[in-house]
Short mmCIF file of C-alpha atoms in Angstrom, two decimals:
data_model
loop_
_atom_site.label_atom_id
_atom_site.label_comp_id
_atom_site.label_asym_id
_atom_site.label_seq_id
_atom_site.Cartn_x
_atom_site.Cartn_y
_atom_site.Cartn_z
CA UNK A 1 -18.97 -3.82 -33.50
CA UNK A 2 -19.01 -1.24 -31.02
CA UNK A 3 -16.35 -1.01 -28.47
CA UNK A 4 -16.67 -0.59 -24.75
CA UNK A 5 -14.63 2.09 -22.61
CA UNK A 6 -11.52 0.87 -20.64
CA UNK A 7 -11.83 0.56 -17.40
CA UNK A 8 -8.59 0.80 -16.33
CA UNK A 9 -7.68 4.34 -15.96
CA UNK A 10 -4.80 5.96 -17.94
CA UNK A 11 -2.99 7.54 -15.01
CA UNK A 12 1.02 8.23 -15.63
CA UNK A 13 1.80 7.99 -12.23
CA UNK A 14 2.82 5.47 -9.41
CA UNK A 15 -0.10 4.05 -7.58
CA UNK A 16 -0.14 1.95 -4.27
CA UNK A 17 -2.25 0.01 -3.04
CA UNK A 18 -2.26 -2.43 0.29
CA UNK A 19 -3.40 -5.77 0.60
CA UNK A 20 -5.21 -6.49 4.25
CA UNK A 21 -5.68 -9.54 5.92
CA UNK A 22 -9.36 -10.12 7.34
CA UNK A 23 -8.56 -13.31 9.20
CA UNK A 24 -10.85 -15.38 8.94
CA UNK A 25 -12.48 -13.54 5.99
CA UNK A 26 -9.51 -13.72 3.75
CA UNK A 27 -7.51 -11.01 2.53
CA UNK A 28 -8.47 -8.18 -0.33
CA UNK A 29 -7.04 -5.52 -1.90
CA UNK A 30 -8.31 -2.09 -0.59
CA UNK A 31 -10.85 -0.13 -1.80
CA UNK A 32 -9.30 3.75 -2.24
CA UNK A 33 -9.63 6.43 -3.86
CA UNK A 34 -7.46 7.62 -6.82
CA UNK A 35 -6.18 11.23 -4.79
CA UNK A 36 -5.20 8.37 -2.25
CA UNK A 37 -3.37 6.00 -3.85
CA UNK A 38 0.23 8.06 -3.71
CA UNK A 39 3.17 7.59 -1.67
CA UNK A 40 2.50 9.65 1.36
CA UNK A 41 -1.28 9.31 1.16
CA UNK A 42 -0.27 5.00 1.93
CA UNK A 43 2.13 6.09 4.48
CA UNK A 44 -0.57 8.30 6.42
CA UNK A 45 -3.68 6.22 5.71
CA UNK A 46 -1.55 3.08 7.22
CA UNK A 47 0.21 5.42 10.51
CA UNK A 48 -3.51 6.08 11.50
CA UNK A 49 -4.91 2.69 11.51
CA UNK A 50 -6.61 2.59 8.29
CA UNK A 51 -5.85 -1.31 7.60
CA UNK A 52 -6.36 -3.63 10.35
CA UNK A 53 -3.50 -6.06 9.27
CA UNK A 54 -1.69 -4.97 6.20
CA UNK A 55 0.50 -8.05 4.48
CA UNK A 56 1.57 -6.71 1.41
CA UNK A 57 1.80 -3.31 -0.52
CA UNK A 58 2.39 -2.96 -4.07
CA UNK A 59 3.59 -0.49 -6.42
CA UNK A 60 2.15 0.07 -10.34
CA UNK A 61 2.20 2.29 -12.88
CA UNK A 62 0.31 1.44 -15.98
CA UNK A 63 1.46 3.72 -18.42
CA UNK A 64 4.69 1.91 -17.64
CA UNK A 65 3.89 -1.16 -17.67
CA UNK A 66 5.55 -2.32 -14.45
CA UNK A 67 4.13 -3.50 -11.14
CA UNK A 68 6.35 -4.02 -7.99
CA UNK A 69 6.20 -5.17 -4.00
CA UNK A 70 7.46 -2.38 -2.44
CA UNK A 71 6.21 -4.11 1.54
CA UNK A 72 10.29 -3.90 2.56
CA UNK A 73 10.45 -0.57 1.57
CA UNK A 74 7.10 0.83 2.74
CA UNK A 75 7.68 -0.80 6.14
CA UNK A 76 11.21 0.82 6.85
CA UNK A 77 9.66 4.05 5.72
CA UNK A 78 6.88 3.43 9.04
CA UNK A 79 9.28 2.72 11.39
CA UNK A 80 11.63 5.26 10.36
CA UNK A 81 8.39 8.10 9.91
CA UNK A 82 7.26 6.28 14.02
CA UNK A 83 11.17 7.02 15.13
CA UNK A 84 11.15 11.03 13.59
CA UNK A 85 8.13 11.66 15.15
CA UNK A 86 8.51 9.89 18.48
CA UNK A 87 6.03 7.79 18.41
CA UNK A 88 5.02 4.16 18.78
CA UNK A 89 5.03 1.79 15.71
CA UNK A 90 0.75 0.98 15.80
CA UNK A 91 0.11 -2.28 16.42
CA UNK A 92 -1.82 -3.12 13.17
CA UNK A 93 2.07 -2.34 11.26
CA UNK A 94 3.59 -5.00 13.49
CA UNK A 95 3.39 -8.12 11.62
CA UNK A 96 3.98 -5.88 8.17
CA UNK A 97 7.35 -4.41 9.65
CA UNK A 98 8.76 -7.65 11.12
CA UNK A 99 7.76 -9.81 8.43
CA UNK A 100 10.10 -7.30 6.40
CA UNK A 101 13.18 -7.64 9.12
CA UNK A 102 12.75 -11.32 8.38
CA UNK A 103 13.93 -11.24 4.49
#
C-alpha cells in the first residue's frame, strides 16, 4: 500500500498562531502564512488590526513536540511594544490584554 505525504510540515521552529472571535460566527484559528507565523510577525500582524477580536494565541513547535498558550505573555508584550512606541493599545487587543490582567 502506497503511502500519502504528511501534511503537517516539518518546520524546527516555534510557530504562532491566534485564535479570533467572529461573534456571532464563532471563533477559528487564522489562516497565515508560514513566513508569518513567528514571534514578531504575531506581534505586528495583531498592532495593525489584523484580527478583529483575538482570544487566545498559542505557541507550537512540532519537531518538539510541545504546544503552549502563550495569550499572557503575548498580551504584556502589546502593551509594553503600545507604551515604547507611544501609542494607544488598538481597540481590537482590549479584551485580549485585560482578560490576561485578570489571571
Amino acid at each position: 500500500m502506497r503511502e500519502s505525504p504528511s501534511i503537517v510540515p516539518v518546520m524546527d521552529q516555534d510557530v504562532y498562531l491566534v485564535l479570533d472571535d467572529f461573534g456571532a460566527m464563532g471563533c477559528a484559528w487564522r489562516e497565515t502564512n508560514v513566513e508569518d507565523t513567528g514571534l514578531e510577525a504575531v506581534i505586528e500582524d495583531l498592532l495593525e488590526g489584523q484580527y478583529s477580536n483575538p482570544v487566545r494565541i498559542i505557541r507550537f513547535n512540532l519537531a518538539e513536540g510541545w504546544v503552549r498558550d502563550v495569550s499572557e505573555e503575548i498580551a504584556q508584550k502589546l502593551s509594553q511594544r503600545c507604551a515604547d512606541r507611544g501609542g494607544e493599545l488598538p481597540y481590537s487587543l482590549h479584551q485580549l490584554v485585560e482578560q490576561a490582567a485578570r489571571r
